[in-house]
XYZ file of C-alpha atoms in Angstrom:
558
model
C -8.298 -20.544 1.389
C -5.636 -18.663 -0.525
C -5.628 -17.680 -4.175
C -5.001 -20.982 -6.003
C -3.277 -19.158 -8.874
C -0.461 -18.286 -6.443
C -0.256 -21.552 -4.563
C 2.976 -23.037 -3.269
C 3.955 -25.689 -0.756
C 3.718 -23.240 2.164
C 0.192 -22.204 1.233
C -0.751 -25.860 0.865
C 0.461 -26.522 4.441
C -1.509 -23.523 5.709
C -4.622 -24.618 3.816
C -4.381 -28.061 5.419
C -3.854 -26.588 8.913
C -6.914 -24.367 8.558
C -9.033 -27.158 7.091
C -8.137 -29.515 9.951
C -8.936 -26.909 12.582
C -5.338 -26.807 13.851
C -5.438 -23.031 13.482
C -8.269 -20.571 13.108
C -6.124 -17.642 12.007
C -2.753 -17.389 10.304
C -0.105 -15.426 12.188
C 3.326 -14.877 10.617
C 6.264 -12.618 11.386
C 9.155 -10.935 9.617
C 12.154 -11.176 11.982
C 15.184 -9.193 10.728
C 18.389 -8.777 12.694
C 19.207 -5.041 12.893
C 22.841 -5.520 11.848
C 22.637 -4.060 8.350
C 20.241 -2.775 5.711
C 17.679 -5.129 4.168
C 18.384 -6.478 0.678
C 16.297 -7.946 -2.135
C 16.440 -11.361 -0.457
C 14.719 -9.902 2.587
C 12.126 -8.412 0.249
C 11.198 -11.964 -0.763
C 10.618 -12.828 2.902
C 8.685 -9.597 3.530
C 6.385 -10.213 0.563
C 5.919 -13.836 1.616
C 5.168 -13.216 5.305
C 3.071 -10.080 4.993
C 1.445 -11.311 1.780
C 0.346 -14.634 3.272
C -1.039 -12.893 6.349
C -3.031 -10.489 4.169
C -4.332 -13.194 1.820
C -5.593 -15.341 4.702
C -7.016 -12.459 6.710
C -4.339 -13.013 9.349
C -1.639 -10.962 11.022
C 2.072 -10.407 10.523
C 4.437 -9.032 13.155
C 7.607 -7.060 12.620
C 10.099 -8.286 15.201
C 13.739 -7.327 15.515
C 15.903 -10.253 16.619
C 18.292 -8.014 18.519
C 20.423 -10.496 20.465
C 23.849 -9.392 19.179
C 24.276 -5.727 20.183
C 27.926 -5.649 19.046
C 26.721 -5.399 15.434
C 23.364 -3.655 15.851
C 22.303 -0.011 16.013
C 19.299 2.274 15.717
C 20.213 3.304 12.148
C 19.555 -0.252 11.011
C 16.297 -0.402 12.987
C 15.052 2.800 11.341
C 16.094 1.696 7.853
C 14.318 -1.657 8.207
C 11.070 -0.005 9.296
C 11.308 2.444 6.378
C 11.931 -0.361 3.889
C 8.996 -2.493 5.040
C 6.661 0.500 4.872
C 8.002 1.544 1.451
C 7.261 -1.937 0.101
C 3.639 -1.346 1.065
C 3.260 -3.263 4.320
C 2.305 -2.289 7.858
C 2.618 -4.135 11.130
C -0.001 -1.921 12.847
C 0.644 -2.162 16.604
C 2.652 -5.376 16.271
C 6.207 -4.029 16.486
C 8.371 -6.146 18.762
C 11.973 -6.647 19.757
C 13.418 -9.911 20.994
C 14.882 -7.787 23.780
C 11.290 -7.189 24.940
C 11.421 -10.804 26.102
C 14.846 -10.852 27.778
C 13.341 -11.282 31.244
C 11.017 -14.065 30.083
C 13.822 -15.745 28.149
C 15.933 -15.714 31.295
C 13.054 -17.286 33.197
C 12.653 -20.032 30.602
C 16.395 -20.732 30.863
C 15.919 -21.176 34.605
C 13.125 -23.655 33.789
C 15.524 -25.658 31.632
C 18.127 -25.693 34.391
C 15.544 -26.833 36.914
C 14.563 -29.712 34.615
C 18.181 -30.740 34.251
C 18.119 -29.663 30.594
C 20.693 -26.855 30.772
C 24.015 -26.325 32.526
C 26.689 -23.697 32.998
C 29.852 -24.594 31.092
C 33.315 -23.172 31.780
C 34.895 -24.298 28.501
C 36.255 -21.583 26.243
C 34.801 -21.142 22.758
C 37.838 -22.912 21.280
C 37.535 -25.823 23.717
C 33.826 -26.128 23.007
C 34.445 -26.321 19.255
C 37.198 -28.896 19.746
C 34.818 -31.161 21.662
C 31.904 -30.765 19.272
C 32.867 -33.712 17.054
C 32.362 -34.082 13.316
C 29.664 -35.305 10.985
C 31.004 -38.853 11.431
C 32.286 -38.707 15.029
C 30.288 -37.877 18.188
C 31.230 -34.966 20.404
C 32.659 -35.194 23.897
C 30.710 -34.265 27.001
C 31.773 -31.102 28.755
C 33.428 -31.829 32.112
C 30.845 -29.407 33.572
C 27.821 -31.186 32.073
C 26.813 -32.908 35.299
C 26.839 -29.962 37.633
C 23.926 -30.007 40.065
C 20.777 -28.022 39.430
C 21.499 -25.786 42.438
C 25.054 -25.067 41.301
C 23.872 -24.235 37.782
C 21.154 -21.936 39.090
C 23.623 -20.083 41.284
C 26.236 -19.739 38.533
C 23.610 -18.585 36.041
C 22.416 -15.953 38.539
C 25.998 -14.749 38.972
C 26.486 -14.648 35.193
C 23.547 -12.276 34.977
C 24.942 -10.210 37.847
C 28.107 -9.592 35.851
C 30.532 -11.491 38.088
C 32.376 -13.247 35.259
C 34.295 -11.849 32.292
C 33.384 -12.359 28.639
C 33.919 -15.934 27.499
C 34.405 -17.302 31.017
C 31.119 -19.198 31.071
C 28.145 -20.040 28.867
C 24.789 -21.665 29.453
C 24.358 -24.728 27.263
C 21.375 -26.959 26.565
C 21.848 -30.544 27.731
C 20.629 -32.545 24.735
C 22.933 -35.147 23.122
C 26.639 -34.823 22.308
C 26.294 -37.829 19.978
C 23.339 -36.440 18.020
C 23.718 -36.831 14.225
C 22.563 -33.210 13.914
C 25.469 -31.183 15.281
C 23.105 -28.354 16.225
C 21.762 -30.591 19.003
C 25.177 -31.219 20.580
C 24.606 -29.135 23.688
C 24.273 -25.775 21.900
C 25.050 -22.511 23.690
C 21.932 -20.690 24.897
C 23.549 -17.715 26.697
C 26.890 -15.921 26.552
C 28.418 -13.058 28.514
C 28.869 -9.677 26.764
C 30.211 -6.804 28.886
C 30.620 -3.186 27.840
C 27.854 -3.156 25.249
C 25.149 -0.521 25.144
C 22.140 -2.240 23.631
C 20.013 0.022 21.428
C 16.863 -0.977 23.356
C 17.942 -2.107 26.820
C 21.019 0.063 27.338
C 23.441 -1.413 29.873
C 20.798 -3.420 31.750
C 22.100 -6.785 30.547
C 25.552 -8.333 30.249
C 24.061 -11.755 29.487
C 22.626 -12.274 26.015
C 20.628 -15.202 24.599
C 21.654 -16.782 21.294
C 19.533 -16.468 18.182
C 18.703 -20.198 18.070
C 17.280 -20.017 21.591
C 15.588 -16.623 21.298
C 13.876 -17.040 17.952
C 11.584 -20.018 18.640
C 10.540 -18.728 22.057
C 9.815 -15.251 20.656
C 7.648 -16.871 17.982
C 5.787 -18.840 20.649
C 5.239 -15.822 22.896
C 3.726 -13.907 19.974
C 1.410 -16.736 18.958
C 3.045 -17.278 15.576
C 1.420 -20.177 13.730
C 3.833 -20.565 10.817
C 7.456 -19.495 11.240
C 8.817 -19.115 7.700
C 12.614 -19.333 7.405
C 15.142 -19.814 4.637
C 16.717 -23.197 3.988
C 19.867 -22.613 6.011
C 17.685 -22.942 9.119
C 16.408 -26.396 8.164
C 19.119 -28.127 10.210
C 18.217 -25.843 13.127
C 14.561 -26.900 13.135
C 15.093 -29.774 15.639
C 16.594 -27.244 18.064
C 13.700 -24.839 17.377
C 11.246 -27.607 18.273
C 13.306 -28.686 21.301
C 13.191 -25.187 22.755
C 9.431 -24.702 22.440
C 8.735 -28.251 23.622
C 10.685 -27.971 26.869
C 9.579 -24.626 28.307
C 6.140 -23.356 29.294
C 5.397 -21.209 26.228
C 1.730 -20.658 25.261
C 1.905 -22.262 21.796
C 4.144 -24.326 19.554
C 4.740 -22.667 16.153
C 5.742 -24.697 13.116
C 8.953 -23.751 11.331
C 8.802 -24.102 7.537
C 11.847 -23.518 5.330
C 11.971 -22.151 1.782
C 14.845 -21.374 -0.577
C 16.542 -18.036 -0.145
C 16.932 -15.638 -3.048
C 20.278 -15.908 -4.822
C 20.631 -13.267 -7.515
C 23.206 -13.101 -10.298
C 25.846 -10.352 -10.437
C 25.566 -9.456 -6.767
C 26.286 -10.699 -3.257
C 23.608 -11.238 -0.629
C 25.742 -11.883 2.442
C 25.409 -9.123 5.023
C 29.061 -9.672 5.883
C 30.115 -8.960 2.296
C 27.691 -6.054 1.918
C 29.070 -4.566 5.127
C 32.573 -4.980 3.717
C 31.587 -3.088 0.546
C 30.313 -0.214 2.670
C 33.079 -0.104 5.268
C 35.862 -0.298 2.667
C 34.312 2.546 0.654
C 33.846 0.398 -2.439
C 30.295 1.734 -2.653
C 28.761 4.987 -1.489
C 26.951 3.649 1.571
C 24.186 1.110 2.100
C 21.894 2.951 -0.328
C 24.373 3.109 -3.196
C 22.213 2.417 -6.280
C 24.483 -0.497 -7.230
C 23.763 -2.296 -3.963
C 21.067 -5.008 -3.807
C 19.677 -3.351 -0.680
C 16.078 -2.169 -0.736
C 17.378 1.339 0.020
C 19.796 1.091 -2.918
C 17.091 -0.153 -5.279
C 14.794 2.657 -4.124
C 17.473 5.270 -4.789
C 18.096 3.689 -8.183
C 14.455 4.194 -9.127
C 12.873 0.794 -8.535
C 9.228 0.898 -7.508
C 7.673 -1.047 -4.625
C 5.252 -2.649 -7.066
C 8.067 -3.921 -9.289
C 9.890 -5.506 -6.363
C 6.704 -7.142 -5.098
C 5.969 -8.440 -8.592
C 9.511 -9.799 -8.921
C 9.122 -11.677 -5.634
C 5.856 -13.173 -6.872
C 7.395 -14.165 -10.229
C 10.317 -16.066 -8.739
C 7.962 -18.072 -6.548
C 8.539 -20.042 -3.354
C 10.243 -23.439 -3.514
C 12.419 -25.782 -1.489
C 15.156 -25.918 -4.133
C 18.109 -23.528 -4.117
C 18.484 -21.684 -7.396
C 20.228 -18.702 -8.941
C 17.844 -16.086 -10.313
C 18.902 -14.156 -13.403
C 19.469 -10.454 -12.847
C 17.648 -9.951 -16.140
C 14.446 -11.108 -14.457
C 14.615 -8.307 -11.882
C 15.498 -5.778 -14.591
C 12.640 -7.006 -16.803
C 10.164 -6.461 -13.963
C 11.120 -2.818 -13.467
C 11.178 -2.234 -17.243
C 7.612 -3.524 -17.492
C 6.535 -1.225 -14.671
C 8.253 1.913 -15.936
C 7.382 1.323 -19.587
C 3.747 1.681 -18.582
C 4.030 4.282 -15.821
C 7.018 6.547 -16.521
C 6.466 9.737 -18.556
C 8.881 10.403 -21.396
C 11.420 13.202 -21.602
C 14.496 14.057 -23.653
C 18.040 14.516 -22.452
C 21.343 14.752 -24.280
C 24.011 12.966 -22.290
C 27.008 13.811 -24.521
C 26.088 17.147 -26.138
C 27.087 18.106 -29.666
C 25.803 21.484 -30.892
C 23.797 21.601 -34.119
C 23.153 24.961 -35.800
C 20.067 24.963 -38.022
C 21.172 27.412 -40.694
C 17.887 27.919 -42.506
C 15.249 27.611 -39.822
C 12.247 29.568 -41.173
C 11.415 32.814 -39.415
C 7.881 31.567 -38.857
C 8.993 28.231 -37.406
C 7.225 27.363 -34.140
C 9.122 28.273 -30.996
C 7.798 25.194 -29.227
C 7.049 21.632 -30.259
C 4.211 19.668 -28.665
C 5.208 16.199 -27.470
C 3.156 13.495 -25.808
C 4.288 12.517 -22.321
C 3.618 8.850 -23.080
C 3.059 7.295 -26.523
C 0.400 4.873 -25.248
C -1.255 6.873 -22.470
C -3.230 9.947 -23.432
C -4.113 10.415 -19.768
C -0.551 11.579 -19.148
C -1.072 14.589 -21.408
C 1.511 16.526 -23.412
C 4.216 19.131 -22.887
C 5.744 21.989 -24.850
C 9.406 21.653 -25.865
C 11.193 24.956 -26.687
C 12.674 24.889 -30.194
C 15.243 27.247 -31.724
C 18.012 27.408 -34.316
C 20.599 25.861 -31.997
C 19.995 22.457 -30.479
C 22.071 19.756 -28.864
C 22.092 16.185 -30.105
C 23.994 13.270 -28.605
C 27.547 12.975 -29.900
C 26.943 9.260 -30.447
C 24.213 10.119 -32.964
C 26.768 11.494 -35.446
C 29.552 9.674 -37.265
C 31.919 11.031 -39.898
C 32.883 7.526 -40.912
C 29.777 5.530 -39.997
C 29.851 1.783 -39.395
C 27.623 -0.489 -41.445
C 23.976 -0.162 -40.503
C 24.389 3.269 -38.854
C 20.996 5.019 -39.130
C 21.749 8.347 -37.549
C 23.358 11.554 -38.753
C 26.306 11.499 -41.184
C 27.877 14.186 -43.438
C 25.409 14.826 -46.254
C 22.848 12.564 -44.624
C 19.407 13.190 -43.171
C 17.761 12.357 -39.858
C 14.582 13.446 -38.128
C 14.682 15.347 -34.867
C 12.183 13.664 -32.568
C 8.738 15.363 -32.898
C 10.288 18.035 -35.164
C 11.912 18.514 -38.583
C 14.041 16.400 -40.855
C 17.533 17.924 -41.015
C 20.545 17.374 -43.286
C 24.177 17.684 -42.196
C 25.851 20.172 -44.533
C 29.052 21.062 -42.679
C 31.221 19.619 -39.914
C 33.063 22.210 -37.812
C 36.162 21.042 -35.943
C 38.257 22.555 -33.185
C 42.017 23.140 -33.227
C 42.643 19.560 -32.141
C 40.603 18.170 -35.024
C 37.665 17.042 -32.899
C 34.114 17.624 -34.087
C 32.887 20.777 -32.311
C 29.674 21.660 -34.141
C 27.431 20.616 -36.998
C 25.734 22.974 -39.440
C 22.521 21.514 -40.751
C 19.666 22.607 -42.975
C 16.012 22.064 -42.182
C 13.418 20.671 -44.554
C 10.665 23.112 -43.623
C 7.952 20.878 -45.115
C 8.614 17.976 -42.733
C 7.201 19.279 -39.467
C 4.574 16.669 -38.721
C 4.857 15.283 -42.273
C 7.000 12.764 -44.126
C 9.484 14.166 -46.672
C 8.499 14.021 -50.341
C 10.107 11.341 -52.497
C 12.523 9.876 -49.954
C 12.584 7.831 -46.763
C 14.408 8.999 -43.649
C 15.130 6.050 -41.377
C 16.777 7.658 -38.367
C 15.065 9.557 -35.545
C 17.212 11.163 -32.845
C 16.446 13.136 -29.704
C 17.529 16.714 -29.003
C 17.312 19.597 -26.543
C 17.185 23.323 -27.262
C 20.606 24.808 -26.563
C 19.124 28.035 -25.187
C 16.578 26.347 -22.949
C 18.263 23.153 -21.856
C 18.936 22.524 -18.167
C 22.347 21.263 -17.023
C 22.370 17.927 -15.228
C 24.658 15.252 -13.896
C 23.700 11.771 -15.049
C 24.916 8.593 -13.369
C 24.848 5.511 -15.544
C 24.596 2.630 -13.098
C 25.186 -0.942 -14.162
C 25.757 -4.270 -12.437
C 28.221 -4.068 -9.570
C 29.990 -7.287 -10.557
C 31.139 -8.497 -13.953
C 30.408 -12.206 -13.381
C 27.160 -13.961 -12.381
C 28.577 -15.481 -9.184
C 31.106 -13.142 -7.533
C 33.667 -14.889 -5.347
C 32.896 -18.343 -6.734
C 35.302 -21.035 -5.595
C 36.265 -19.136 -2.422
C 38.002 -16.424 -4.439
C 38.027 -12.794 -3.311
C 34.668 -11.420 -4.455
C 36.201 -7.968 -4.817
C 38.259 -9.227 -7.749
C 34.971 -9.587 -9.656
C 33.888 -5.955 -9.230
C 32.976 -4.353 -12.539
C 34.912 -1.186 -13.417
C 31.923 -0.141 -15.535
C 29.359 -0.277 -12.708
C 29.178 3.534 -12.608
C 29.826 6.136 -15.280
C 29.207 9.751 -14.251
C 28.455 12.309 -16.979
C 28.634 15.913 -15.789
C 27.921 17.984 -18.937
C 24.467 16.650 -19.772
C 21.561 18.817 -20.904
C 17.916 17.942 -20.278
C 14.679 19.439 -21.509
C 13.385 22.283 -19.289
C 10.371 20.289 -18.057
C 12.788 18.386 -15.806
C 14.170 21.507 -14.131
C 11.810 21.316 -11.172
C 11.412 17.538 -11.015
C 11.227 16.484 -7.390
C 13.583 13.827 -5.987
C 12.299 10.319 -6.616
C 10.495 11.239 -9.852
C 10.987 8.612 -12.557
C 11.248 9.180 -16.318
C 12.076 7.392 -19.485
C 14.750 9.477 -21.178
C 13.973 8.648 -24.777
C 16.466 6.309 -26.423
C 18.593 6.309 -23.237
C 16.809 4.335 -20.539
C 14.771 4.774 -17.376
C 15.997 7.307 -14.807
C 15.088 8.739 -11.424
C 15.898 12.104 -9.845
C 18.407 11.236 -7.115
C 16.707 11.649 -3.728
C 19.963 13.050 -2.323
C 20.566 15.662 -5.016
C 21.040 19.211 -3.761
C 18.338 21.758 -4.699
C 19.097 23.364 -8.040
C 21.637 20.695 -8.982
C 19.770 18.076 -10.995
C 21.167 14.545 -10.699
C 19.603 11.632 -12.566
C 20.326 7.996 -11.747
C 19.823 5.373 -14.423
C 17.497 2.677 -13.165
C 17.812 0.323 -16.120
C 18.546 0.446 -19.826
C 15.709 0.327 -22.363
C 16.686 -3.166 -23.463
C 18.565 -6.096 -21.963
C 22.016 -5.359 -23.350
C 23.583 -7.900 -20.968
C 21.503 -10.660 -22.488
C 22.754 -9.694 -25.934
C 26.360 -9.744 -24.740
C 25.923 -13.216 -23.266
C 24.528 -14.401 -26.594
C 27.439 -12.842 -28.471
C 25.324 -10.054 -29.906
C 27.229 -7.123 -28.414
C 25.499 -3.884 -27.477
């Protein structure tokens, strides 16, 4: 039995199958097509398939459905394996490719021909579509539907031998051209593909099985008990069952469909994601704005946060649109507890402390996490010149501004209360520097007789480390890009990436290794870019400290 606190309709089916003795062990599979990088929707399937197998003491295979070599390559195979492992799952020795079964699949096709359940068709793809019929009208039989078994066997053998050009012939199942389910109207099982070097089989084959034929038989050959698919395959289930019921496979898996993950402010179609990459709209499949697992990893998401998100959204039969805020909330919860704190000034403005006492400490002790003593503390160099963020000063402050103003006071985080005495401007009239006085009695103590509301972060000017900071945000500006068949590219957000090149971070970050995550105080959660060159610190923003998008949607601004 599974954990009842995490039950869903799939687990209820499995529980019933085990209780009835239909199965003794649960065996699932995750079957990606290696024609792109995995995205957050695939993560839902990974967590579901591997998670169910683990919870029931069963097994889960990783199988590549590699039946379309025109769009597949080894880069995608490698990335998929890396993503599954990064999420915390392992397939042990159970790594398979559908191409492992090409010879067996061919043999099963011969079985169908011998039973009179498959035939070689000479119609072109356009002619086949024209004869398929509609939802209200039956299709028309192919003029080649009644070829003899011997003729079909010979033609199929010659198709494999490479005697016919692409598109000249297909092998089709002989089911029912009047079937209400169009997928059963003599679907194509094999097509000819010349000149393709398959990433596993090389040039051995010029005859490739279709996904709808390959998938159910691969499941059956591997002993899969529960074949979990997204809802778009529900109409294909009768064909799935037809295939396993009419050839001599060792078992008959059950296909069960669940709703796919649709996430706001992004696209989940591999075709559209490929377009983003190929048109250079994003910086590759692992661009931190992409919903790919590789992109989320580079942006600083943790495997645990993604797994938790997949558990939170649940498994249902109903299509729905998940709020992006839910994914962002999950990573905030994770990093709020696990990420050490640090300080960085993204838009530096120099502050000269004109009266810093000669005996002032040269370093300030700061806790690495306000709620976790186990993370320890660090020493922050402190001197008479520091940088603060330009946004923390205003000559003409708006109402409610609680930071530094001319003549006003603010506390430097973990350090002194300072007062702005003079504003120094450059020749163009822009603020170039602030001259401030220190209240020497306020290090670790509240000022006497007054209340200072604002606390701002800072970095020592002499000790700060230069850094490039990338402020990533949602790739699209609307929840459903391309709605109404519009061009989804018109909904791209111009604010999805802001790159700041003159940032200064505290020296403890100088040697931070790629992939290290921090909360930059008052700025958000960040990760050291895994692709940053040695000695050139680059930080990617994972998520803001608070849900500013939610405030905008409620009319609250930022």
